[in-house]
mmCIF file of C-alpha atoms in Angstrom:
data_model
loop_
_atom_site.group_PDB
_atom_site.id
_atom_site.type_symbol
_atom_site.label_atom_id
_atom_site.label_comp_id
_atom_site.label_asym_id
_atom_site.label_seq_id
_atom_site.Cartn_x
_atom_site.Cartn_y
_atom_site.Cartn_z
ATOM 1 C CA UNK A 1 56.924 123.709 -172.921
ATOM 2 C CA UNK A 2 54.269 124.705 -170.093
ATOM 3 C CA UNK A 3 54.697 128.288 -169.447
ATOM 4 C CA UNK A 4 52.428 131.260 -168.159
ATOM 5 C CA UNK A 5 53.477 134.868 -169.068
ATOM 6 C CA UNK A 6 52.088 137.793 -167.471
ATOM 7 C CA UNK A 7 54.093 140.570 -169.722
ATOM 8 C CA UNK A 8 53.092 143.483 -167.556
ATOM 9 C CA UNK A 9 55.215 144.338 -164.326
ATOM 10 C CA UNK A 10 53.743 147.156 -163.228
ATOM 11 C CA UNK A 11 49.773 148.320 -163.876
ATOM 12 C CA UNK A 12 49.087 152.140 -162.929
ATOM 13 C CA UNK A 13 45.323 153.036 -163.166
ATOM 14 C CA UNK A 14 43.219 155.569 -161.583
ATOM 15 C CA UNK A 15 40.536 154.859 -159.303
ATOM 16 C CA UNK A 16 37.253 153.728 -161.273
ATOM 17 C CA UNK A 17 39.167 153.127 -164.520
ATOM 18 C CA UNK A 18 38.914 149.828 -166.183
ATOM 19 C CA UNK A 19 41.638 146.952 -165.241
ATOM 20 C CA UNK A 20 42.842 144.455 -167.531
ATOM 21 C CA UNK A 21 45.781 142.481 -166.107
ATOM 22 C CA UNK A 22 47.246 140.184 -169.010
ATOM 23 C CA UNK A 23 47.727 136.988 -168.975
ATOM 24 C CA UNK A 24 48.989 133.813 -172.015
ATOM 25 C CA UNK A 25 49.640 130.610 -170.993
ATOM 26 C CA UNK A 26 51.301 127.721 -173.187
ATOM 27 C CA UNK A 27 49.888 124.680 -172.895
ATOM 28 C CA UNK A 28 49.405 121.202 -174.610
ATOM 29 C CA UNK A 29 45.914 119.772 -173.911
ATOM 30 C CA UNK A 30 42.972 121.576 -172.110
ATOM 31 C CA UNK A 31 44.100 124.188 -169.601
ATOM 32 C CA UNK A 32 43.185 124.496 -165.742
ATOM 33 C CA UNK A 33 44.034 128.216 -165.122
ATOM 34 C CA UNK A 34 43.592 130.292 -161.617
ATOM 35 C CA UNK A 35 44.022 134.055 -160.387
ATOM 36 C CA UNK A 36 46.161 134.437 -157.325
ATOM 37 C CA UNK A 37 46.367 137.412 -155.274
ATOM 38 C CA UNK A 38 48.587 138.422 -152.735
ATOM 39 C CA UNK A 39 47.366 142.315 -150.951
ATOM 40 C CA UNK A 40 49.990 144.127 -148.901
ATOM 41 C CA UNK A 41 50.747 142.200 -145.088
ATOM 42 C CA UNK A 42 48.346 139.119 -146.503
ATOM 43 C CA UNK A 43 49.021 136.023 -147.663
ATOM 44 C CA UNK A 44 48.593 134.991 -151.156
ATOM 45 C CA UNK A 45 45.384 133.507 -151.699
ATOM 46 C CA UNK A 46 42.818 132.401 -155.072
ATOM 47 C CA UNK A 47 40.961 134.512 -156.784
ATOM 48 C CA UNK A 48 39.514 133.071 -159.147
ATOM 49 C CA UNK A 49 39.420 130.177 -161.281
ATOM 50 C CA UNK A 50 38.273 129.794 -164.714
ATOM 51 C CA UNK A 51 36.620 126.675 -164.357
ATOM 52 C CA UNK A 52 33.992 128.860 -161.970
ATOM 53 C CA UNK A 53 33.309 131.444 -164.457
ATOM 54 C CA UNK A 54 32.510 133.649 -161.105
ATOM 55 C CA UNK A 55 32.683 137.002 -160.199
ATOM 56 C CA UNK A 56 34.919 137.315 -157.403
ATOM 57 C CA UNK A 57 35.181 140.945 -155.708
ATOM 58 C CA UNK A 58 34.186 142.184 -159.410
ATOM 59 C CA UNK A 59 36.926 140.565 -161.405
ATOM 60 C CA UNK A 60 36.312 137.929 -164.195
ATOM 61 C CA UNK A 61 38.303 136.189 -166.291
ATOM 62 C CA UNK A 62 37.507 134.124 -169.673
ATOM 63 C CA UNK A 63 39.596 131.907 -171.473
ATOM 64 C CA UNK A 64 40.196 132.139 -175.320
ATOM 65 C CA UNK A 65 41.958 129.459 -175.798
ATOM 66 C CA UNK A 66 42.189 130.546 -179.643
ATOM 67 C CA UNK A 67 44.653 133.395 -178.210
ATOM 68 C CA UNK A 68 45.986 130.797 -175.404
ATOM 69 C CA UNK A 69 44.811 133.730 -173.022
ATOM 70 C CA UNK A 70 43.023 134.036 -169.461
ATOM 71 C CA UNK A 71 43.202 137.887 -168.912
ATOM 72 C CA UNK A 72 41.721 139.394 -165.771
ATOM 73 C CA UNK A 73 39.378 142.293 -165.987
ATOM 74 C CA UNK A 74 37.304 144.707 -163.807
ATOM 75 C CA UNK A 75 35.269 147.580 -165.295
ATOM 76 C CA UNK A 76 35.873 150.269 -162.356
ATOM 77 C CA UNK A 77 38.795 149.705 -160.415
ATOM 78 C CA UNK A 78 38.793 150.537 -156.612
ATOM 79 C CA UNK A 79 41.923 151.457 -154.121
ATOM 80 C CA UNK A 80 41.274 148.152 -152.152
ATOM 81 C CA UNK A 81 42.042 146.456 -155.453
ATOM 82 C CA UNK A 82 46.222 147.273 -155.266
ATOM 83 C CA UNK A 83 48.240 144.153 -154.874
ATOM 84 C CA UNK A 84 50.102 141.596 -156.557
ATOM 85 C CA UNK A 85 48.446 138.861 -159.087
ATOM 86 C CA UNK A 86 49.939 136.038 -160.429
ATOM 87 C CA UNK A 87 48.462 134.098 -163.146
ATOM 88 C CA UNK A 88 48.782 130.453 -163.085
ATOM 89 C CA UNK A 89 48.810 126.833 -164.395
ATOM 90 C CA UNK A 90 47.611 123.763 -163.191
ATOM 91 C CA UNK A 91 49.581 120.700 -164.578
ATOM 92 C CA UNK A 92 50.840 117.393 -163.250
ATOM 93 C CA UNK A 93 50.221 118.323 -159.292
ATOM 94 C CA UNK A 94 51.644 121.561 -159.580
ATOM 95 C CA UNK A 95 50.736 124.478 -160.764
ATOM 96 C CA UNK A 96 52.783 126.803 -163.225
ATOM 97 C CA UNK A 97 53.547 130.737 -162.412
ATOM 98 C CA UNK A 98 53.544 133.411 -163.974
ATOM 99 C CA UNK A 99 56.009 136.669 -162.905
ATOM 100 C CA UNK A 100 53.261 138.147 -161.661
ATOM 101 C CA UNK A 101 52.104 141.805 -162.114
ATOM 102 C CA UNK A 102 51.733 144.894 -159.331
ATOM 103 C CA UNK A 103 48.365 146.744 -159.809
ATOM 104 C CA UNK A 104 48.673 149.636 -157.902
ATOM 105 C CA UNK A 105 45.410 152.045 -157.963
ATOM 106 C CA UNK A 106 45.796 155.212 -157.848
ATOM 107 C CA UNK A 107 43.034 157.782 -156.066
ATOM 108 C CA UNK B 1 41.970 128.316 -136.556
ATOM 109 C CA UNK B 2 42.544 126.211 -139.753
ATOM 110 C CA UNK B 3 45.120 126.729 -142.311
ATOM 111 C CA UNK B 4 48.887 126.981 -142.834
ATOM 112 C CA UNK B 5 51.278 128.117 -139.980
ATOM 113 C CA UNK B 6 54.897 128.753 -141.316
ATOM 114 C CA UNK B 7 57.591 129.786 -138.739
ATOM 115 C CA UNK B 8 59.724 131.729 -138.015
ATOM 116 C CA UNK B 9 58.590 134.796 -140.077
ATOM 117 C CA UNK B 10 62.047 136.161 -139.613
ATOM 118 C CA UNK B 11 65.585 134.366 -139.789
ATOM 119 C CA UNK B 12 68.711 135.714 -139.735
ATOM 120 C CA UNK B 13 71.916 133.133 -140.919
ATOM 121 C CA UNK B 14 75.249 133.343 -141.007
ATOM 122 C CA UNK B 15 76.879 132.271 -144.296
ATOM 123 C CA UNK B 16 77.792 128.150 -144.062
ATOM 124 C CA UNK B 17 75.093 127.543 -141.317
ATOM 125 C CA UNK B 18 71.369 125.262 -142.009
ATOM 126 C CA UNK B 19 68.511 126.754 -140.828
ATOM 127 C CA UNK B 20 65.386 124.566 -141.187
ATOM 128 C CA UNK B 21 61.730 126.619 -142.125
ATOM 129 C CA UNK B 22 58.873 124.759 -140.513
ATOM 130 C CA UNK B 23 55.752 124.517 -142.353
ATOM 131 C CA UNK B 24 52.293 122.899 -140.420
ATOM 132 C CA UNK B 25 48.868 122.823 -142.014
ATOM 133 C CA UNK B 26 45.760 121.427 -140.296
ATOM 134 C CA UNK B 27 43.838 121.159 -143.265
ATOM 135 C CA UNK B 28 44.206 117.644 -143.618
ATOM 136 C CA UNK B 29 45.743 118.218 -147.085
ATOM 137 C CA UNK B 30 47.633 115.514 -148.693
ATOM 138 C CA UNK B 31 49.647 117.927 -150.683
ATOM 139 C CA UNK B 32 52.144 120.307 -149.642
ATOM 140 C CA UNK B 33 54.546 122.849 -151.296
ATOM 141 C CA UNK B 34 57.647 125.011 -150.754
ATOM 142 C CA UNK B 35 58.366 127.957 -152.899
ATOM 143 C CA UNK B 36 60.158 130.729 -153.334
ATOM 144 C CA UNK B 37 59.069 133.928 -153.980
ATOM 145 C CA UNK B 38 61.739 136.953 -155.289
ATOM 146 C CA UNK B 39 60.964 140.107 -156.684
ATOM 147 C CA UNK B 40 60.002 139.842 -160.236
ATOM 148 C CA UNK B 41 60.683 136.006 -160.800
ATOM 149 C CA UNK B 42 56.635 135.072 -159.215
ATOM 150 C CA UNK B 43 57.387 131.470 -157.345
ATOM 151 C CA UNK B 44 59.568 128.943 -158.362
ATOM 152 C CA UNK B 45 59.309 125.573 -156.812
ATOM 153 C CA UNK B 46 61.714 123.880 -154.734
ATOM 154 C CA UNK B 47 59.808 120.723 -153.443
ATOM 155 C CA UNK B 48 56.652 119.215 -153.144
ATOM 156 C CA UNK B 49 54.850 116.226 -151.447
ATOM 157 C CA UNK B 50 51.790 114.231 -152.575
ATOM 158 C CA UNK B 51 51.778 111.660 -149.785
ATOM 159 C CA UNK B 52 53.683 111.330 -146.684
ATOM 160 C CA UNK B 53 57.335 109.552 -146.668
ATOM 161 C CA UNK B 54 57.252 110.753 -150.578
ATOM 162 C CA UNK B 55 58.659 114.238 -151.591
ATOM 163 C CA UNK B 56 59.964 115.558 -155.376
ATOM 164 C CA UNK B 57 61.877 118.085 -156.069
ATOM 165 C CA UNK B 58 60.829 120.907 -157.722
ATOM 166 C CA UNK B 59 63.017 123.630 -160.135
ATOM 167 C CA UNK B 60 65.391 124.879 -157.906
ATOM 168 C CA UNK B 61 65.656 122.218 -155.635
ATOM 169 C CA UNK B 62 69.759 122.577 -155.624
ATOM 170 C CA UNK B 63 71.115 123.565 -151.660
ATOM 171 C CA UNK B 64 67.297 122.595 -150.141
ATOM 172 C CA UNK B 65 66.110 119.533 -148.637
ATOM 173 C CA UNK B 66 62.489 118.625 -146.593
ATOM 174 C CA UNK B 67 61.150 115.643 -145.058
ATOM 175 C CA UNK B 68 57.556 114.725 -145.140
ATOM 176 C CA UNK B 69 57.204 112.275 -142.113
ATOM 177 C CA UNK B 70 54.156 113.422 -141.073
ATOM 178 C CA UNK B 71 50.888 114.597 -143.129
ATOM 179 C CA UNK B 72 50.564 117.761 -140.944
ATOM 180 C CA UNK B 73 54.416 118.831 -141.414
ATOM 181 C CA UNK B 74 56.670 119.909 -144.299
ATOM 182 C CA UNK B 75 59.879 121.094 -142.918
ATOM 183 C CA UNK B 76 62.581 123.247 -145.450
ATOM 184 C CA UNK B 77 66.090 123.250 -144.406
ATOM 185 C CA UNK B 78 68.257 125.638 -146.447
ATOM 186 C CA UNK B 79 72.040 124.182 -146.570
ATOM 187 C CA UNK B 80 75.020 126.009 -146.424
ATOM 188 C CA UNK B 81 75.004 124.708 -150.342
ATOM 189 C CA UNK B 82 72.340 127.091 -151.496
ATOM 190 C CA UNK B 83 74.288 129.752 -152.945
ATOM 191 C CA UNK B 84 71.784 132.677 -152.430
ATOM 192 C CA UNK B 85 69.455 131.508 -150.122
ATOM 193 C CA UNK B 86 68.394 135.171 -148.400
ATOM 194 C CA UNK B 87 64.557 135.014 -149.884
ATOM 195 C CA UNK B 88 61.173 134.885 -148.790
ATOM 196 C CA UNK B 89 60.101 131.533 -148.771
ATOM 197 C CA UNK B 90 56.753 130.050 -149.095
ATOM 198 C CA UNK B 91 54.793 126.955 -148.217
ATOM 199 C CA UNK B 92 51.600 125.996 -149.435
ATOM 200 C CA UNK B 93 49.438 122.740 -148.966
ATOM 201 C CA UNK B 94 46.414 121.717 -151.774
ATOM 202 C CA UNK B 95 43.285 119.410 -151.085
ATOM 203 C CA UNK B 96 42.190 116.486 -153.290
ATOM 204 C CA UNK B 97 38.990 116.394 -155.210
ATOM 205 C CA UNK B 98 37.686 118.780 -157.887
ATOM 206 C CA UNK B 99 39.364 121.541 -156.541
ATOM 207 C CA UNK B 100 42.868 120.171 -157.780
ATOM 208 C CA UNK B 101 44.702 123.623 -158.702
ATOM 209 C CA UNK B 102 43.408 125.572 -155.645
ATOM 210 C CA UNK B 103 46.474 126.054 -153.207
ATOM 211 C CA UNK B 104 46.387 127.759 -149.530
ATOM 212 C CA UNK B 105 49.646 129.104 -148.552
ATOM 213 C CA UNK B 106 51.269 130.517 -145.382
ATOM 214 C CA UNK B 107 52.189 133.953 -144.773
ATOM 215 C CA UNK B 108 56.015 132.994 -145.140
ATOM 216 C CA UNK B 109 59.497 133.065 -143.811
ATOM 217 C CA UNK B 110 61.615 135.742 -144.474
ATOM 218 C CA UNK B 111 65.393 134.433 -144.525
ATOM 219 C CA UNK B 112 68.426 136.810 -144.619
ATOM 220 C CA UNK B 113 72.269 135.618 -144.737
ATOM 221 C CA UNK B 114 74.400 137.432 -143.339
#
């Protein structure tokens, strides 16, 4: 079965700490796997997308697909970077969601 | 302004009424979603549309029903059927080409029963 877990609810880290917000995806066949984001009063909107292998607003994200993984990193964290991020799946003109997980930063 | 215009943001029901979310994206997108979003369950899908005149339904499509008679328009209507429809509800339309998993949503409906 097609399924994305994202096993933390809740992430609490301090301003300029590193971020890693955990994501494993199951998934027959080669995976098409995106960051969403979704900040207070905004709508949810991509990240990032591992096809890009980009930088967005100093997050990455790599896929191991030996771990069936696509976890989402930043090496300092900043305030502006609490909000909500859902990992998902891309499959058959939908995409898959995980539960998502609240990053909250704290100063 | 392109993008996705959902409406009303707020809606209040009373139990056994329909109440129909409207969803219209200028984005010439042939795609378009509904989801629904509750605390700790991320978004669960209750239809989607590839083409116009064609709809599926999606996961928890039980007590929902759209029409997709024009490319620019998705409209939800929660029926008296859905047994806990107070949510916040979601639309979301996606491109073709290369880009195939990127989606652009609205800012959402907010639905209460009363």
């Amino acid at each position: 079965a097609q399924r994305v877990t994202q096993p933390e609810k809740l992430l609490s880290v301090f301003k300029g700490a590193p971020v890693e917000l955990k994501c494993n995806y199951s998934y027959s066949g080669s995976p098409e796997l995106f960051w969403y984001v979704q900040y207070s009063r905004q709508r949810l909107q991509l990240l990032l997308r591992h096809i890009s292998r980009e930088s967005i607003k100093g997050f990455t994200a790599d896929l191991n697909k030996g771990e069936t993984s696509f976890h989402l990193k930043k090496p300092f964290a900043q305030e502006e970077d609490s909000a909500m991020y859902y990992c998902a799946l891309y499959s058959n003109y939908q995409l898959i969601w995980g539960a998502g997980t609240k990053l909250i930063i704290k100063p | 302004d392109g993008g996705i215009t959902q409406s009303p943001k707020y809606l209040f029901r009373k139990e056994g009424q329909n109440v129909t979310l409207s969803c219209e994206q200028n984005l010439n997108h042939d795609a378009m979603y509904w989801y629904r979003q509750d605390p700790g369950q991320g978004l669960r899908l209750i239809y989607y549309s590839q083409i116009v005149n064609d709809f599926q339904k999606g996961d928890i499509a039980e007590g929902y029903s759209v029409s997709r008679e024009k490319k620019e328009s998705f409209p939800l209507t929660v029926t008296s059927a859905q047994k806990n429809p107070t949510a916040f509800y979601l639309c979301a339309s996606r491109g073709a080409g290369g880009r195939t998993g990127e989606l652009f949503f609205g800012e959402g409906s907010r639905l209460t029963v009363l």
